[in-house]
mmCIF file of C-alpha atoms in Angstrom:
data_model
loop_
_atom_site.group_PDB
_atom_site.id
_atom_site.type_symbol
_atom_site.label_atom_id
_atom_site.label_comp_id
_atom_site.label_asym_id
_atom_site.label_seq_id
_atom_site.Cartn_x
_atom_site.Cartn_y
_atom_site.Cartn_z
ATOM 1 C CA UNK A 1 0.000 0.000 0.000
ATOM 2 C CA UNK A 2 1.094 3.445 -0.944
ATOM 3 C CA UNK A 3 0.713 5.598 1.506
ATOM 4 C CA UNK A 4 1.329 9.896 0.884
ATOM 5 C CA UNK A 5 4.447 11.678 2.874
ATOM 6 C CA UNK A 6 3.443 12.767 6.117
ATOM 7 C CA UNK A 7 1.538 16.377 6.124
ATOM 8 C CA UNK A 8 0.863 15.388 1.875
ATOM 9 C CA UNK A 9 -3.410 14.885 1.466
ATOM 10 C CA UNK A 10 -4.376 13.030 -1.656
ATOM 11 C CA UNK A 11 -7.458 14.515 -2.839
ATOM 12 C CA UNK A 12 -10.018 11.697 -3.819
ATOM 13 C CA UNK A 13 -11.209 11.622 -6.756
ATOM 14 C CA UNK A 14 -15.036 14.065 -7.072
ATOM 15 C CA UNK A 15 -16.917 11.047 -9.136
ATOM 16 C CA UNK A 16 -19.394 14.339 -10.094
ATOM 17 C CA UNK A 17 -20.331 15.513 -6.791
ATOM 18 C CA UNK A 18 -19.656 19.078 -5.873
ATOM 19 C CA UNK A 19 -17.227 19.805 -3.692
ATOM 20 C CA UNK A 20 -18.736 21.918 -0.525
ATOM 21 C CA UNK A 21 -16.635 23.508 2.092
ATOM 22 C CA UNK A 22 -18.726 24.853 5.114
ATOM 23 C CA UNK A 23 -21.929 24.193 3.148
ATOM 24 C CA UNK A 24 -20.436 26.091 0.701
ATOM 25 C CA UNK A 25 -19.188 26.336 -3.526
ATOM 26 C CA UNK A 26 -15.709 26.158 -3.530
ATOM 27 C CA UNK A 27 -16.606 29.577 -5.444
ATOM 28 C CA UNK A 28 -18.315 30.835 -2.790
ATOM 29 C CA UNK A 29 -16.280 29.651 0.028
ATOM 30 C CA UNK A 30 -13.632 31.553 -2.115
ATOM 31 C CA UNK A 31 -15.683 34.791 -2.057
ATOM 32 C CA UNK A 32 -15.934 34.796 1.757
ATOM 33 C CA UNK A 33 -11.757 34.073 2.201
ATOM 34 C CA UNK A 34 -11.524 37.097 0.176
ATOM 35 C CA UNK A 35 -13.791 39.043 1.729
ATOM 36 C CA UNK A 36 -12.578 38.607 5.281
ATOM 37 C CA UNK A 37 -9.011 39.121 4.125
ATOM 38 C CA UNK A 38 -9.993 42.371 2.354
ATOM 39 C CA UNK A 39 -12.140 42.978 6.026
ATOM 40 C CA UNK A 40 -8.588 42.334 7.982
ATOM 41 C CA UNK A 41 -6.019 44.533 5.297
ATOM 42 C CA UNK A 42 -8.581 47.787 5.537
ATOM 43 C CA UNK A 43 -9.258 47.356 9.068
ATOM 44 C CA UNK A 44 -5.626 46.908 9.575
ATOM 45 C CA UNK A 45 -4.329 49.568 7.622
ATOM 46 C CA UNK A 46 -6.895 51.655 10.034
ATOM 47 C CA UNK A 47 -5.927 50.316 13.192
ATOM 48 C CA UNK A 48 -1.965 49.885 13.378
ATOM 49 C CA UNK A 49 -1.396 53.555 11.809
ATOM 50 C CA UNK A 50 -3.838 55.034 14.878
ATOM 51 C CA UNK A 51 -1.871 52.630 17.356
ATOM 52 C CA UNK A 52 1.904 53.879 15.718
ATOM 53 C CA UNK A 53 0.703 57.624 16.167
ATOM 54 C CA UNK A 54 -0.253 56.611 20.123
ATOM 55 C CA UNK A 55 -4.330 56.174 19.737
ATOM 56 C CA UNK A 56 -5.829 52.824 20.569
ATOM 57 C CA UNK A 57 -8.663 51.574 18.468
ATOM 58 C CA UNK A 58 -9.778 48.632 20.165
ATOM 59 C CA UNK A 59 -12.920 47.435 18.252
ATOM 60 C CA UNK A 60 -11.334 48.234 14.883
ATOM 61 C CA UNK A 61 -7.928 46.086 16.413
ATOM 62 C CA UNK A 62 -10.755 43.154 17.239
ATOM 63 C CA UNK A 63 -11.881 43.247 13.725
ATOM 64 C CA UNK A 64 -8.484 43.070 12.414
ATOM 65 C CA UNK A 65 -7.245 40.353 14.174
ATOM 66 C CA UNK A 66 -10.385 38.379 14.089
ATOM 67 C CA UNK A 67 -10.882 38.719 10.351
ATOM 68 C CA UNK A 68 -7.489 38.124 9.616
ATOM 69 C CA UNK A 69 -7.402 34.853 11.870
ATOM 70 C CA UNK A 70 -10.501 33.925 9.947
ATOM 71 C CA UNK A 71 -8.558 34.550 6.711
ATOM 72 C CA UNK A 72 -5.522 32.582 7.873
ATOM 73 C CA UNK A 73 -7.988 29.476 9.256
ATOM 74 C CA UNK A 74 -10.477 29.318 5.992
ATOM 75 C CA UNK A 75 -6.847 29.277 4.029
ATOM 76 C CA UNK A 76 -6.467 26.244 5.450
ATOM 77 C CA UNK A 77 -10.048 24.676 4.511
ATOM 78 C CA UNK A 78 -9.541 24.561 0.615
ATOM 79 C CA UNK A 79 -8.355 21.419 -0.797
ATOM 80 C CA UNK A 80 -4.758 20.925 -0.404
ATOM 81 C CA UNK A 81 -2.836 18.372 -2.821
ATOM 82 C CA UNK A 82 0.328 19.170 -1.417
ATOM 83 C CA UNK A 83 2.390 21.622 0.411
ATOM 84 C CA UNK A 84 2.603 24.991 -1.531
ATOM 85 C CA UNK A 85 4.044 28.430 -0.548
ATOM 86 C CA UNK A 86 0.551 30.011 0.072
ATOM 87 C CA UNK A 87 0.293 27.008 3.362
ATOM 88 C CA UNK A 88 3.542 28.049 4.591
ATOM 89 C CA UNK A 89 2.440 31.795 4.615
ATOM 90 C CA UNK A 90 -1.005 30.280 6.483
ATOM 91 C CA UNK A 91 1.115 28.585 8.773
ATOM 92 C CA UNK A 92 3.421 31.184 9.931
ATOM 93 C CA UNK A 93 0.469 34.225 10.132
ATOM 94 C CA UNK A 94 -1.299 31.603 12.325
ATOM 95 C CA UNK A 95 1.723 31.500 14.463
ATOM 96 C CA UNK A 96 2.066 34.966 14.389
ATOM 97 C CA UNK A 97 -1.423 36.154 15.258
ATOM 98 C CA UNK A 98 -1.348 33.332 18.050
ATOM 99 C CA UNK A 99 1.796 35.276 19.762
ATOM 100 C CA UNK A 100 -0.309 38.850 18.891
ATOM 101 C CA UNK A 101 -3.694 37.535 20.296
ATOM 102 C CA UNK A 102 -1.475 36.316 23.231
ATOM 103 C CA UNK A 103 0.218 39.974 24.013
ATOM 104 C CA UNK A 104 -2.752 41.399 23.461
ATOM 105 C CA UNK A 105 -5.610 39.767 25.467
ATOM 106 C CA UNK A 106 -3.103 37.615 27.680
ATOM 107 C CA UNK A 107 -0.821 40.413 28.929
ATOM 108 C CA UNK A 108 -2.926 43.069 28.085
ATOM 109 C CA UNK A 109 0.447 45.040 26.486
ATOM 110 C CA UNK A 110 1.857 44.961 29.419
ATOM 111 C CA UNK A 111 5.593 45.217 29.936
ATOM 112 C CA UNK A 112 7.683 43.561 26.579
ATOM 113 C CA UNK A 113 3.779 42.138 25.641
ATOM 114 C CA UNK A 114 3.144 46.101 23.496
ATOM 115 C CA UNK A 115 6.354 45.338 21.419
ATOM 116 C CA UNK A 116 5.400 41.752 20.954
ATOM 117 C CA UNK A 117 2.203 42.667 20.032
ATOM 118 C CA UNK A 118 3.228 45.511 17.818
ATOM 119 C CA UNK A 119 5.302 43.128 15.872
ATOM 120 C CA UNK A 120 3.383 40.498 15.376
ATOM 121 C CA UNK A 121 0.333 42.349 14.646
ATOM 122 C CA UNK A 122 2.673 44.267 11.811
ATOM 123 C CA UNK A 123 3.982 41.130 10.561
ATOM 124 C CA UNK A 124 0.043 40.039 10.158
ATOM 125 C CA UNK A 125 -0.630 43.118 8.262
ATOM 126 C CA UNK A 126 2.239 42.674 6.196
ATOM 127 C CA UNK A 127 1.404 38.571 5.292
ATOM 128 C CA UNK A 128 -2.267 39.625 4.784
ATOM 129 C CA UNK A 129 -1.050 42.392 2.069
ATOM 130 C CA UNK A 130 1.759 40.083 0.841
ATOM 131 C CA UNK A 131 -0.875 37.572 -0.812
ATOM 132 C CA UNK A 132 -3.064 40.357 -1.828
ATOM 133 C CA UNK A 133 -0.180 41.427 -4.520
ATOM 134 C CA UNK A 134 0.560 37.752 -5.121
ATOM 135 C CA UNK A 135 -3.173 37.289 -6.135
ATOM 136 C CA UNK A 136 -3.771 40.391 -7.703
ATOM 137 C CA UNK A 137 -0.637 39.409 -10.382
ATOM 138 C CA UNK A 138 -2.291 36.396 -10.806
ATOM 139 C CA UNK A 139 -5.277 37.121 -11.093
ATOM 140 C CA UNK A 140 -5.490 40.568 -12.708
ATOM 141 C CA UNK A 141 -4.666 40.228 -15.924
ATOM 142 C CA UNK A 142 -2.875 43.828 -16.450
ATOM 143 C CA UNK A 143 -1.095 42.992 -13.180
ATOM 144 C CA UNK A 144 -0.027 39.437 -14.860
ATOM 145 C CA UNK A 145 1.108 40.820 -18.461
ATOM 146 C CA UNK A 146 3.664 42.819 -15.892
ATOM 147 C CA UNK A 147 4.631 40.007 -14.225
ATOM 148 C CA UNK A 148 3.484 36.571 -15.130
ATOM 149 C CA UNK A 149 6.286 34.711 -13.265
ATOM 150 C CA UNK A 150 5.998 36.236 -10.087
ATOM 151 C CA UNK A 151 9.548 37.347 -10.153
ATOM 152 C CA UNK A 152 9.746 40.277 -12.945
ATOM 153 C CA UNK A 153 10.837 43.734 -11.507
ATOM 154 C CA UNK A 154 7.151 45.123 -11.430
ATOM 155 C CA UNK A 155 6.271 42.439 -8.950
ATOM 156 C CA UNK A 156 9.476 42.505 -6.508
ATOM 157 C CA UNK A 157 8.804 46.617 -6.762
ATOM 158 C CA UNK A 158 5.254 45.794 -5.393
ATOM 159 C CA UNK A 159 6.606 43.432 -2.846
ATOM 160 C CA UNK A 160 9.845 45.491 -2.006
ATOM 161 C CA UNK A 161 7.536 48.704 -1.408
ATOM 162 C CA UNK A 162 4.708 46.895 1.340
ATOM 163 C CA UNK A 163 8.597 45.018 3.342
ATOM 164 C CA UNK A 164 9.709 49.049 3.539
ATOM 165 C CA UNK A 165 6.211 50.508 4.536
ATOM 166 C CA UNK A 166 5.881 47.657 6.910
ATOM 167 C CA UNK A 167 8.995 47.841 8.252
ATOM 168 C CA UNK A 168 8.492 51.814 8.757
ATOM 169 C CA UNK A 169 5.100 51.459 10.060
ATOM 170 C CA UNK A 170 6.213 48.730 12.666
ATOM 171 C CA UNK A 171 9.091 50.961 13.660
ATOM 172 C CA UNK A 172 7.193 53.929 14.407
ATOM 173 C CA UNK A 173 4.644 52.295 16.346
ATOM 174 C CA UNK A 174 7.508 50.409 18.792
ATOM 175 C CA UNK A 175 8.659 53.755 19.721
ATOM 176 C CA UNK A 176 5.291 55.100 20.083
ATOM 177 C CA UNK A 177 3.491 55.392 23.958
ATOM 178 C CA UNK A 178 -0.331 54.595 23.191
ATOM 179 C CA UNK A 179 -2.999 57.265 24.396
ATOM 180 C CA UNK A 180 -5.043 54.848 25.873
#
C-alpha cells in the first residue's frame, strides 16, 4: 500500500459531486476568504497607523485580528494536494497572530507584551497584504502581463515597497506610547 508523505493529502477523486466547504461552492467559500481578508487589510491599515501615532482603536484592532485569523484558518479549509508556498504563509500568520492575540488579550500590552504585540500584529498586516499582490498578479490580468512569473521587476517593486512601509510602520509604532 502506498501511503502519501506525512503532512501530503491526496485529494479523492469528485466522481461528479460538488465539492462543498462549510456548506459552501468552492466559489463561494472563495468569495468569503476574500472578503474577510480584504475585512482584515482595511481594518488593519486603520488600526496599526492610529496605534503607531499613540491612539488605541480597540474594536477596529478586534476586527483586524479576528478577520485576519478567519482569513488565515479558511486558508487552510480549501483542498490541499500538497504543500505549496501560500500554506507556509497560512502557517506562519497563524503562528504569528497566536503570539499577537497572546500579548494582546493575555498580557494586556503589558511590559515587553506592546512590542510583541506591535510586531506580530505588523507582521500580520504585512502577510495579509503580501498575498493580496501575489493574487492580484495572478489574477489581474494587467497585473499578470507585468509580471506573469511572479519574479519580474514590477512584482518585486510591489513586494519590495509593502517590506519598507511595513517595516516603517512597525518601527514607528515600537517607539510610540499609546494614548489609551
Amino acid at each position: 500500500m502506498h501511503l502519501p508523505p506525512a503532512g501530503i493529502v491526496q485529494l479523492k477523486p469528485n466522481r461528479g459531486r460538488r465539492i462543498m466547504i462549510l456548506g459552501l461552492t468552492i466559489p463561494q467559500f472563495t468569495t468569503l476568504h476574500v472578503a474577510l481578508s480584504l475585512i482584515g487589510i482595511v481594518t488593519g491599515l486603520i488600526a496599526l497607523p492610529a496605534y503607531a501615532a499613540g491612539r488605541w482603536m480597540p474594536r477596529m484592532m478586534a476586527l483586524f485580528l479576528v478577520t485576519t485569523l478567519a482569513t488565515t484558518l479558511t486558508g487552510f479549509l480549501f483542498p490541499i494536494g500538497n504543500f505549496t508556498p501560500a500554506l507556509g504563509v497560512g502557517i506562519i500568520s497563524t503562528l504569528v497572530l497566536a503570539i499577537a492575540l497572546v500579548a494582546l488579550y493575555g498580557y494586556g500590552l503589558n511590559g515587553r507584551a506592546r512590542i510583541i504585540y506591535t510586531i506580530t500584529a505588523t507582521i500580520s498586516l504585512y502577510l495579509n497584504m503580501f498575498v493580496l499582490i501575489v493574487q492580484a498578479f495572478l489574477k489581474v490580468e494587467t497585473l499578470n502581463n507585468l509580471a506573469p512569473n511572479g519574479n519580474e521587476p514590477p512584482f518585486v517593486v510591489a513586494q519590495t515597497v509593502l517590506l519598507v512601509a511595513a517595516i516603517c510602520l512597525g518601527w514607528k509604532a515600537t517607539r510610540r506610547r499609546l494614548a489609551v
